[in-house]
Amino acid sequence: MANFYTDNPSLKHHLHHPLMQHIVELKERNFADADHFDYAPIDFADAMDSYEKVMEIAGEVIGEVIAPNAEEVDHTGPQVVNNRVVYAPGTTENLNATIQAGLSGLSMPRRYGGLNFPMTAFIMTTDMVARADAGFCTLWSLQDCAETLYEFGDEEQRQKYIPRMCAGETMSMDLTEPDAGSDLQAVMLKATEDPENGCWRLNGVKRFITNGDSDIHLVLARSEEGTKDGRGLSMFIYDKRDGGVNVRRIENKMGIKGSPTCELTYKNAKAYLCGSRKLGLIRYVMSLMNGARLGIMAQATGLSEAAYREALAYAKDRRQFGKAIIEFPAVSEMLAAIKAKLDASRSILYETARFVDIYKTLEDVEKERKLDDAEKAELKKYKKLADAYTPLGKAFATEYANQNAYDAIQIHGGSGFMKDYPCERIYRDARITNIYEGTTQLQVVAAIRHVLTGSYLTQIQTYQAETLRPELDPLKARLTKMTNTYEKLVAQVAETKNNDYIDFQARRLVEAAGHTILGYLLLSDANRDYEQFIRSAEVYIAYGEAEVAKIQQFIESFDIDKLQYYL
Ligand SMILES: Cc1cc2nc3c(=O)[nH]c(=O)nc-3n(C[C@H](O)[C@H](O)[C@H](O)COP(=O)(O)OP(=O)(O)OC[C@H]3O[C@@H](n4cnc5c(N)ncnc54)[C@H](O)[C@@H]3O)c2cc1C
């Protein structure tokens, strides 16, 4: 029986990170739910045991149902019939199987029908689903919209919608329009108040909406007439049961073909304001997108896992020149690099998820009682870390998913170019990850702030201060050198005070920060489980070191007067 949790020891490694004790204690508020729900944990060990059990159930459904359906879903895809989406049969089967297994709404509080799981555990299911089928993963990870509804909706809205999502209803995030992509300030979908019916009315068009025929939509719309920027936008909840939104068409895409990407028309659609007016983009969508970016990081990591497994199996099986191709250093080197980038992606994914867990749980606690000074400082620290790591992790994991899928095809030779092997689908599916939820260029725009303000460096120094087993000292010394180079390059670029030049070098500086951080994270993994991670730590640090040297060469030899040729 295929089980995508038990066959992958790196998942258990990340689930049992030392910080989990603190996260679980925060999430469970002295394990008070145990008095009201017989399935609530009574202590930390009990909570970890329940995560383990659910991961095993999820791993089995994913391995036994979702993975075998992936090829059929990719070929059949969804259709539009009478303005409604009809999923591929495999997608419907996947949804039913996950609902029956009780896997919907894992991270929602128990009083709304969830299991109160930390984000770290929920995101692990996304990682596994993406390994099986990255197209279905888009529907799966949109459950995360419920986090935003929980965070910013009022109690009536929470009680109305969250139990439905926990029972298996789907959600979507309706932001993009033909003229508003990366620049969501340009959203024009019109929201007009309808005081007689105590609601709002939405009119306009959205495009590229994943699972756009979902049951519950979060919609970004212009509520303030005459405005043109983000301050005129609010967030609304649209309930499909009320009608008024039709699917005009489904996009014919390169990859994630099982995922319905919809163009939607809103005709006087009844909707309800979520949170306060005018904070739609500035506050709520920023939070929604940060959650969704974590989901894409997990999707990319799952894709890298799939690419690695396909490439490894093929390289062991295929023989040329009288031996298995894995015996050629040119092939085994590619495999080692894929594995190192996969392990590095997974490390930053779960590090970010833990940061998100701590700050979001403290924000939630703050709704119940005043935080003390230490808690306030902790919230501030982890919110900043989550803000810094989300764009960095999204950029790295998604670019690596693309590189890994590319190399997996290379290892398959001509067969990789055929539709006979899953790596062809994985390659097409990976391509979207560094585009949606903000392109890599937009992640760099967010991450460069943390380069220039020193947030990354401060965290690197925290990693440097950790005591490691002595056999890791040589790797640590190399990372110290990389850190010094990074610090020097940041100072060199920043001191020009030339914004065009800083923007031009931004991607390189963010990459240098990322290589250093990912190196430290793998070192910490190898410290906890030497056997499992030493190879990836060695390979990744050698790779990162070479990349940082290239970046150094480019920046140090760059003549700022030549900038005009690039702009
Ligand atoms: C399959 C799919 C599913 C999607 N699902 C959803 C969904 O569920 N909900 C939703 O609301 N949207 C969704 N989207 C939309 C997606 O988020 C956008 O396509 C994406 O954010 C990019 O916007 P754009 O396509 O308009 O590209 P543009 O914004 O036009 O970007 C074009 C190029 O310009 C670059 N660029 C733009 N601005 C800057 C800048 N300031 N600095 C540097 N470079 C810049 C970009 O990096 C890119 O290379 C989906 C898209 C696809 C393809």
XYZ file of C-alpha atoms and ligand atoms in Angstrom:
620
model
C 0.000 0.000 0.000
C 1.427 3.379 -1.005
C 1.629 5.773 1.904
C 3.161 9.174 1.123
C 3.772 9.886 4.806
C 5.360 6.680 6.032
C 7.547 6.276 2.928
C 9.124 9.717 3.419
C 11.208 10.031 6.630
C 11.959 13.713 6.045
C 8.301 14.543 6.836
C 8.507 12.937 10.264
C 11.787 14.784 10.845
C 10.126 18.159 10.249
C 6.938 17.287 12.137
C 9.041 16.515 15.222
C 11.079 19.739 15.235
C 11.957 20.931 18.775
C 9.891 24.116 18.347
C 6.742 21.993 17.993
C 6.358 21.683 21.750
C 6.001 25.447 22.086
C 3.690 25.646 19.057
C 1.408 22.894 20.369
C 1.254 24.452 23.840
C 0.294 27.815 22.329
C -2.286 26.270 19.988
C -3.897 24.129 22.682
C -4.183 26.774 25.467
C -3.433 24.371 28.339
C -5.248 21.603 26.484
C -8.596 23.076 27.538
C -10.491 21.586 24.566
C -10.065 18.131 26.091
C -12.961 18.983 28.446
C -15.309 19.528 25.514
C -14.155 17.291 22.667
C -13.259 13.643 23.223
C -10.784 13.766 20.327
C -8.875 16.820 21.656
C -5.374 16.053 23.016
C -4.677 16.028 26.741
C -0.972 16.893 26.488
C 1.880 17.489 24.038
C 2.592 13.785 23.449
C -1.088 13.146 22.783
C -1.211 16.040 20.284
C 1.855 14.742 18.415
C 0.312 11.304 18.381
C -2.852 12.662 16.783
C -0.828 14.552 14.116
C 1.040 11.329 13.367
C -2.197 9.383 12.994
C -3.788 11.968 10.710
C -0.615 12.226 8.595
C -0.715 8.446 8.166
C -4.370 8.545 7.106
C -3.664 11.444 4.729
C -0.561 9.686 3.382
C -2.631 6.630 2.564
C -5.485 8.508 0.832
C -2.933 10.530 -1.124
C -0.867 7.470 -2.092
C -3.795 5.165 -2.810
C -6.364 7.507 -4.404
C -4.932 10.883 -5.463
C -1.645 9.641 -6.969
C -3.203 6.908 -9.139
C -5.778 9.426 -10.470
C -3.197 12.041 -11.462
C -2.620 10.953 -15.083
C -6.349 10.588 -15.854
C -7.139 13.983 -14.311
C -4.326 15.577 -16.333
C -5.759 14.143 -19.566
C -9.465 14.670 -18.911
C -9.439 17.983 -17.041
C -12.519 19.940 -15.965
C -15.202 21.330 -18.289
C -17.739 24.148 -18.224
C -21.347 22.991 -18.589
C -24.115 25.599 -18.315
C -21.756 28.094 -16.684
C -20.726 25.623 -14.019
C -17.506 23.651 -13.583
C -17.688 19.875 -13.927
C -14.527 18.299 -12.478
C -12.698 15.395 -14.073
C -14.017 12.139 -12.519
C -10.705 11.615 -10.703
C -10.938 15.063 -9.092
C -14.408 14.259 -7.739
C -13.124 10.944 -6.429
C -10.164 12.706 -4.769
C -12.425 15.266 -3.100
C -14.805 12.587 -1.828
C -11.940 10.478 -0.487
C -10.379 13.363 1.450
C -13.767 14.418 2.862
C -14.613 10.864 3.926
C -11.238 10.569 5.626
C -12.081 13.701 7.662
C -9.220 15.738 6.212
C -11.087 19.005 5.494
C -10.433 22.012 7.689
C -7.581 20.450 9.680
C -6.278 23.776 10.949
C -9.630 25.278 11.971
C -10.634 25.426 15.659
C -12.620 22.444 16.946
C -15.680 24.568 17.762
C -16.165 25.084 13.992
C -15.593 21.443 13.076
C -11.823 21.450 12.574
C -8.992 19.684 14.373
C -7.054 22.785 15.496
C -3.878 21.549 13.781
C -0.910 23.898 13.496
C -0.143 25.242 10.016
C 3.010 23.095 10.087
C 0.892 19.932 10.100
C -1.656 21.184 7.547
C 1.084 22.268 5.153
C 2.575 18.772 5.406
C -0.587 17.376 3.837
C -0.208 19.931 1.011
C 3.410 18.809 0.492
C 2.177 15.188 0.141
C -0.789 16.062 -2.116
C 1.505 17.994 -4.470
C 3.829 15.017 -4.789
C 0.798 12.999 -5.947
C -0.909 15.612 -8.134
C 0.029 19.299 -8.181
C -3.223 20.129 -10.018
C -5.411 18.712 -7.265
C -3.114 20.419 -4.772
C -4.480 23.822 -5.838
C -7.988 22.835 -4.701
C -6.582 21.322 -1.547
C -4.530 24.293 -0.455
C -7.347 26.777 -1.069
C -8.738 25.489 2.242
C -6.337 28.041 3.586
C -8.854 30.789 2.633
C -10.722 29.713 5.780
C -7.780 31.046 7.821
C -8.469 34.534 6.459
C -12.187 34.164 7.059
C -11.469 33.051 10.610
C -9.022 35.882 11.177
C -11.042 38.763 9.765
C -14.674 37.635 9.521
C -17.162 38.310 12.338
C -18.459 35.534 14.603
C -21.660 35.095 12.575
C -19.635 34.655 9.384
C -17.263 32.219 11.062
C -20.164 30.118 12.302
C -21.876 30.189 8.938
C -18.990 29.328 6.626
C -16.194 27.551 8.488
C -18.211 24.446 9.473
C -19.246 24.121 5.826
C -15.615 24.204 4.732
C -14.730 21.663 7.426
C -17.481 19.430 6.019
C -15.826 19.537 2.599
C -17.119 22.611 0.769
C -14.489 24.302 -1.392
C -13.175 27.860 -1.417
C -11.600 30.255 -3.884
C -9.700 33.488 -3.795
C -11.005 35.948 -6.419
C -8.410 38.682 -6.832
C -6.985 38.839 -10.366
C -8.644 40.752 -13.212
C -7.567 41.332 -16.815
C -5.857 44.622 -15.862
C -4.902 43.718 -12.298
C -2.346 40.923 -11.941
C 0.815 41.625 -9.963
C -0.642 45.082 -9.368
C -3.788 44.318 -7.401
C -4.292 47.995 -6.592
C -5.825 48.218 -10.065
C -8.769 45.896 -9.211
C -12.009 47.370 -10.576
C -14.734 44.785 -9.807
C -17.459 47.009 -8.417
C -19.052 46.574 -5.001
C -22.213 48.594 -4.292
C -24.066 48.683 -1.004
C -27.612 47.268 -0.999
C -28.975 48.529 2.348
C -32.502 47.241 1.674
C -31.248 43.676 1.615
C -28.462 44.223 4.138
C -25.756 43.142 1.693
C -23.521 44.316 -1.126
C -23.757 43.673 -4.873
C -20.778 42.726 -7.025
C -20.497 43.479 -10.747
C -17.574 42.851 -13.088
C -15.110 40.242 -14.256
C -12.339 38.187 -12.612
C -9.908 35.984 -14.465
C -7.446 33.201 -13.692
C -9.427 32.165 -10.611
C -8.446 28.702 -9.386
C -11.534 26.608 -8.650
C -13.639 29.663 -9.533
C -16.900 27.704 -9.170
C -16.181 26.966 -5.511
C -18.833 27.064 -2.783
C -17.432 30.031 -0.841
C -15.428 32.850 -2.425
C -13.291 35.595 -0.941
C -13.504 38.491 -3.389
C -11.428 41.664 -3.647
C -13.619 44.494 -4.967
C -13.753 48.281 -5.209
C -16.172 49.514 -2.591
C -15.181 53.174 -2.628
C -16.453 54.893 -5.744
C -14.041 57.245 -7.464
C -10.917 55.698 -5.926
C -8.150 54.185 -8.001
C -5.703 52.664 -5.520
C -5.588 49.923 -2.888
C -7.275 52.089 -0.264
C -10.592 51.849 -2.146
C -10.710 48.046 -2.012
C -12.579 45.815 0.434
C -12.922 42.069 0.854
C -16.257 40.287 0.408
C -17.660 36.819 0.935
C -19.723 35.418 -1.919
C -21.775 32.263 -1.276
C -22.488 30.180 -4.379
C -25.886 29.275 -2.896
C -26.927 32.919 -3.476
C -26.102 32.812 -7.222
C -24.965 35.683 -9.427
C -21.497 34.474 -10.453
C -21.049 32.461 -13.644
C -18.048 30.686 -15.118
C -17.533 32.120 -18.602
C -14.702 29.786 -19.497
C -11.889 27.613 -18.210
C -8.366 28.426 -19.378
C -6.564 25.894 -21.558
C -3.269 25.676 -19.671
C 0.209 24.216 -19.997
C 0.059 22.420 -16.641
C -2.011 21.738 -13.512
C -4.639 20.799 -16.086
C -6.939 19.180 -13.528
C -7.274 22.517 -11.740
C -10.112 24.663 -13.139
C -8.718 28.159 -13.791
C -11.840 30.219 -14.404
C -12.980 33.469 -15.905
C -15.905 34.683 -13.817
C -18.685 37.195 -14.455
C -20.411 38.802 -11.505
C -23.920 40.078 -12.220
C -25.409 41.797 -9.199
C -24.004 38.971 -7.081
C -25.034 39.205 -3.423
C -21.999 39.433 -1.140
C -21.125 40.332 2.438
C -18.343 42.565 3.653
C -15.569 40.655 5.449
C -13.820 42.814 8.054
C -13.699 46.586 7.619
C -14.119 48.609 4.453
C -10.955 49.785 2.684
C -8.689 47.200 4.341
C -9.321 44.576 1.644
C -5.978 44.789 -0.066
C -3.855 46.556 2.485
C -4.526 44.083 5.284
C -6.671 41.075 4.400
C -5.372 40.137 0.958
C -1.801 40.561 2.148
C -2.530 38.033 4.879
C -4.448 35.773 2.470
C -1.595 35.830 -0.020
C 1.042 35.114 2.623
C -0.889 31.975 3.562
C -1.329 31.060 -0.100
C 2.397 31.587 -0.734
C 3.194 29.074 1.970
C 0.821 26.703 0.171
C 2.674 27.205 -3.131
C 5.999 26.646 -1.333
C 4.565 23.289 -0.211
C 3.249 22.574 -3.696
C 6.705 23.233 -5.141
C 8.353 21.034 -2.507
C 5.966 18.168 -3.272
C 6.727 18.579 -6.980
C 10.471 18.417 -6.258
C 9.861 15.237 -4.254
C 7.995 13.698 -7.184
C 10.685 14.789 -9.657
C 13.413 13.281 -7.474
C 11.643 9.955 -7.033
C 10.872 9.623 -10.747
C 14.437 10.523 -11.741
C 15.989 8.188 -9.168
C 13.811 5.220 -10.170
C 14.568 5.761 -13.848
C 18.312 6.189 -13.290
C 18.484 2.893 -11.395
C 16.467 1.065 -14.021
C 17.832 2.406 -17.318
C 21.006 0.747 -18.607
C 23.405 2.150 -21.197
C 26.985 1.138 -22.042
C 26.439 -2.011 -19.992
C 25.518 -0.335 -16.688
C 22.729 1.501 -14.918
C 22.904 5.204 -15.848
C 22.988 6.152 -12.143
C 26.584 4.896 -12.175
C 27.644 7.754 -14.471
C 28.824 10.718 -12.373
C 27.061 13.098 -14.798
C 23.741 11.480 -13.844
C 24.370 10.855 -10.145
C 25.545 14.460 -9.755
C 22.235 15.703 -11.138
C 20.386 13.422 -8.723
C 22.423 14.656 -5.752
C 21.653 18.270 -6.720
C 17.920 17.558 -7.070
C 17.888 15.919 -3.648
C 19.839 18.769 -2.039
C 17.495 21.401 -3.511
C 14.489 19.303 -2.456
C 15.739 19.000 1.138
C 16.613 22.702 1.223
C 13.122 23.636 -0.054
C 11.493 21.456 2.588
C 13.639 22.955 5.333
C 12.656 26.532 4.572
C 9.027 25.471 4.057
C 8.704 24.095 7.588
C 10.861 26.803 9.163
C 8.471 29.378 7.668
C 5.406 27.375 8.723
C 6.673 27.302 12.323
C 7.202 31.085 12.297
C 3.666 31.532 10.943
C 2.274 29.182 13.583
C 3.813 31.100 16.458
C 2.794 34.581 15.414
C -0.699 33.654 14.174
C -1.479 31.678 17.323
C -0.324 34.570 19.508
C -2.537 36.928 17.468
C -5.404 34.550 18.123
C -4.642 34.387 21.844
C -4.642 38.202 21.843
C -8.313 38.120 20.836
C -9.062 36.249 24.086
C -6.819 38.074 26.555
C -4.065 40.683 26.837
C -0.600 39.410 25.977
C 2.193 40.040 28.468
C 5.327 41.910 27.346
C 7.291 38.760 26.561
C 4.442 37.408 24.436
C 4.107 40.719 22.611
C 7.822 40.697 21.820
C 7.571 37.101 20.640
C 4.621 37.902 18.370
C 6.526 40.809 16.831
C 9.658 38.738 16.290
C 7.925 35.804 14.596
C 5.631 37.976 12.484
C 8.704 39.708 11.108
C 10.421 36.372 10.495
C 7.335 35.000 8.729
C 7.183 38.151 6.568
C 10.860 37.749 5.689
C 10.843 33.988 5.052
C 7.606 33.729 3.049
C 8.860 35.519 -0.096
C 12.343 34.002 0.245
C 11.008 30.460 0.614
C 8.436 30.897 -2.137
C 11.106 32.164 -4.540
C 13.609 29.393 -3.741
C 11.244 26.415 -3.504
C 9.423 27.289 -6.730
C 12.558 28.014 -8.763
C 14.007 24.717 -7.470
C 10.833 22.815 -8.404
C 11.350 24.058 -11.967
C 15.046 23.199 -12.004
C 14.412 19.776 -10.487
C 11.645 18.939 -12.957
C 13.942 20.040 -15.798
C 16.774 17.822 -14.573
C 14.394 14.896 -14.002
C 13.480 15.056 -17.696
C 17.164 15.236 -18.614
C 17.832 12.062 -16.636
C 15.028 10.341 -18.573
C 16.660 11.287 -21.889
C 14.282 11.053 -24.889
C 11.732 9.146 -22.817
C 11.387 12.220 -20.603
C 10.088 14.176 -23.577
C 7.282 11.651 -24.090
C 3.978 11.619 -22.286
C 4.712 8.066 -21.118
C 6.454 9.109 -17.882
C 5.094 11.306 -15.044
C 8.125 13.630 -15.228
C 6.593 15.294 -18.307
C 3.488 16.254 -16.270
C 5.627 17.275 -13.296
C 7.654 19.581 -15.556
C 4.517 21.285 -16.931
C 2.951 21.516 -13.460
C 6.060 23.032 -11.868
C 6.080 25.929 -14.348
C 3.225 27.811 -12.703
C 4.647 27.745 -9.181
C 7.041 30.652 -9.678
C 4.337 32.717 -11.427
C 1.138 32.589 -9.387
C 0.736 33.974 -5.894
C 3.267 36.554 -6.984
C 6.044 35.907 -9.483
C 9.603 35.403 -8.282
C 10.279 39.018 -9.292
C 7.533 40.130 -6.892
C 8.937 37.897 -4.132
C 12.265 39.692 -4.627
C 10.476 43.051 -4.262
C 9.186 41.823 -0.863
C 12.425 40.123 0.215
C 14.887 42.910 -0.595
C 13.452 44.949 2.291
C 14.629 42.236 4.661
C 18.061 42.216 3.034
C 18.430 45.968 3.473
C 17.012 46.154 7.004
C 19.181 43.259 8.167
C 16.369 40.810 9.128
C 18.012 37.945 7.257
C 21.416 38.690 8.730
C 20.012 38.760 12.274
C 18.437 35.346 11.768
C 21.638 33.992 10.193
C 23.471 35.120 13.330
C 20.958 33.174 15.425
C 21.760 30.056 13.408
C 25.490 30.752 13.778
C 25.127 30.813 17.552
C 23.643 27.300 17.688
C 25.869 24.567 19.063
C 26.298 21.756 16.573
C 27.978 18.345 16.638
C 31.724 18.828 15.998
C 31.786 16.913 12.707
C 29.745 19.765 11.202
C 32.374 22.412 12.068
C 33.982 22.492 8.592
C 30.611 23.146 6.935
C 29.801 25.779 9.511
C 33.093 27.541 8.785
C 32.221 27.675 5.085
C 28.821 29.134 5.902
C 30.490 31.773 8.076
C 32.531 32.808 5.045
C 29.402 32.945 2.888
C 27.742 35.102 5.527
C 30.680 37.521 5.517
C 30.545 37.777 1.724
C 26.790 38.371 1.844
C 27.172 41.111 4.459
C 29.905 42.793 2.433
C 27.893 42.710 -0.812
C 24.782 44.150 0.851
C 26.832 47.032 2.274
C 28.494 47.651 -1.085
C 25.191 47.854 -2.986
C 23.298 49.784 -0.282
C 25.947 52.451 0.129
C 25.440 53.629 -3.487
C 21.993 54.906 -2.329
C 21.009 54.559 -5.990
C 17.536 52.982 -6.037
C 17.742 51.840 -9.656
C 21.016 50.118 -8.913
C 19.658 48.515 -5.715
C 16.595 47.238 -7.643
C 18.907 45.898 -10.332
C 21.036 43.936 -7.863
C 18.082 42.954 -5.647
C 17.618 39.451 -7.021
C 21.312 38.657 -6.574
C 21.333 39.880 -2.977
C 18.173 37.940 -2.137
C 19.718 34.838 -3.700
C 22.887 35.261 -1.643
C 20.772 35.553 1.522
C 18.791 32.477 0.506
C 21.778 30.276 -0.242
C 23.268 31.124 3.138
C 20.027 30.571 5.062
C 19.225 27.299 3.293
C 22.756 26.122 4.037
C 22.271 26.808 7.748
C 18.884 25.102 7.771
C 20.342 21.945 6.239
C 23.170 22.079 8.742
C 20.628 22.152 11.528
C 18.783 19.195 9.922
C 22.063 17.270 9.738
C 22.690 18.121 13.375
C 19.405 16.471 14.375
C 19.674 13.559 11.933
C 23.189 13.235 10.542
C 22.583 10.133 8.432
C 19.541 11.510 6.722
C 20.795 15.010 5.880
C 24.595 15.142 5.733
C 24.724 14.416 2.018
C 22.275 17.204 1.129
C 24.026 19.608 3.510
C 27.407 18.910 1.849
C 26.029 19.131 -1.694
C 23.893 22.201 -1.068
C 26.581 24.188 0.741
C 29.071 23.481 -2.073
C 26.461 24.591 -4.603
C 25.430 27.673 -2.615
C 29.043 28.657 -2.085
C 29.678 28.582 -5.842
C 26.494 30.581 -6.518
C 27.458 33.243 -3.963
C 30.940 33.452 -5.529
C 29.324 34.108 -8.930
C 27.123 36.793 -7.413
C 30.177 38.365 -5.762
C 32.078 38.345 -9.042
C 29.165 40.031 -10.836
C 28.546 42.726 -8.221
C 32.214 43.524 -7.532
C 33.119 43.824 -11.183
C 29.982 45.745 -12.153
C 30.554 49.274 -13.425
C 27.576 51.301 -12.226
C 27.943 53.600 -15.257
C 26.951 50.628 -17.418
C 23.588 50.288 -15.688
C 21.955 52.155 -18.597
C 22.512 49.094 -20.816
C 20.267 46.998 -18.596
C 17.420 49.477 -18.018
C -2.990 28.778 -13.399
C -3.219 30.080 -12.686
C -3.989 30.088 -11.528
C -4.227 31.291 -10.864
N -5.044 31.311 -9.759
C -5.427 32.498 -9.220
C -6.412 32.557 -8.174
O -6.883 31.542 -7.684
N -6.801 33.771 -7.736
C -6.305 34.922 -8.246
O -6.737 35.980 -7.837
N -5.335 34.909 -9.215
C -4.900 33.724 -9.713
N -3.966 33.693 -10.715
C -3.363 34.941 -11.170
C -1.887 35.046 -10.793
O -1.729 35.289 -9.423
C -1.257 36.131 -11.682
O -1.227 35.601 -13.004
C 0.143 36.517 -11.228
O 0.108 37.174 -9.999
C 0.862 37.401 -12.242
O 0.040 38.417 -12.728
P -0.097 38.634 -14.309
O -0.403 37.305 -14.920
O -1.086 39.710 -14.570
O 1.330 39.061 -14.785
P 1.923 40.555 -14.793
O 1.619 41.205 -13.496
O 1.463 41.228 -16.027
O 3.485 40.267 -14.873
C 4.188 40.079 -16.104
C 5.702 40.122 -15.820
O 6.072 41.407 -15.269
C 6.776 41.227 -14.049
N 6.434 42.303 -13.101
C 5.226 42.879 -12.890
N 5.315 43.808 -11.934
C 6.597 43.833 -11.515
C 7.329 44.585 -10.534
N 6.757 45.499 -9.744
N 8.652 44.334 -10.387
C 9.270 43.399 -11.141
N 8.636 42.660 -12.076
C 7.318 42.881 -12.269
C 6.320 39.877 -13.531
O 7.275 39.299 -12.652
C 6.181 39.073 -14.813
O 7.443 38.584 -15.182
C -3.680 32.495 -11.363
C -2.884 32.464 -12.521
C -2.662 31.294 -13.186
C -1.839 31.310 -14.439
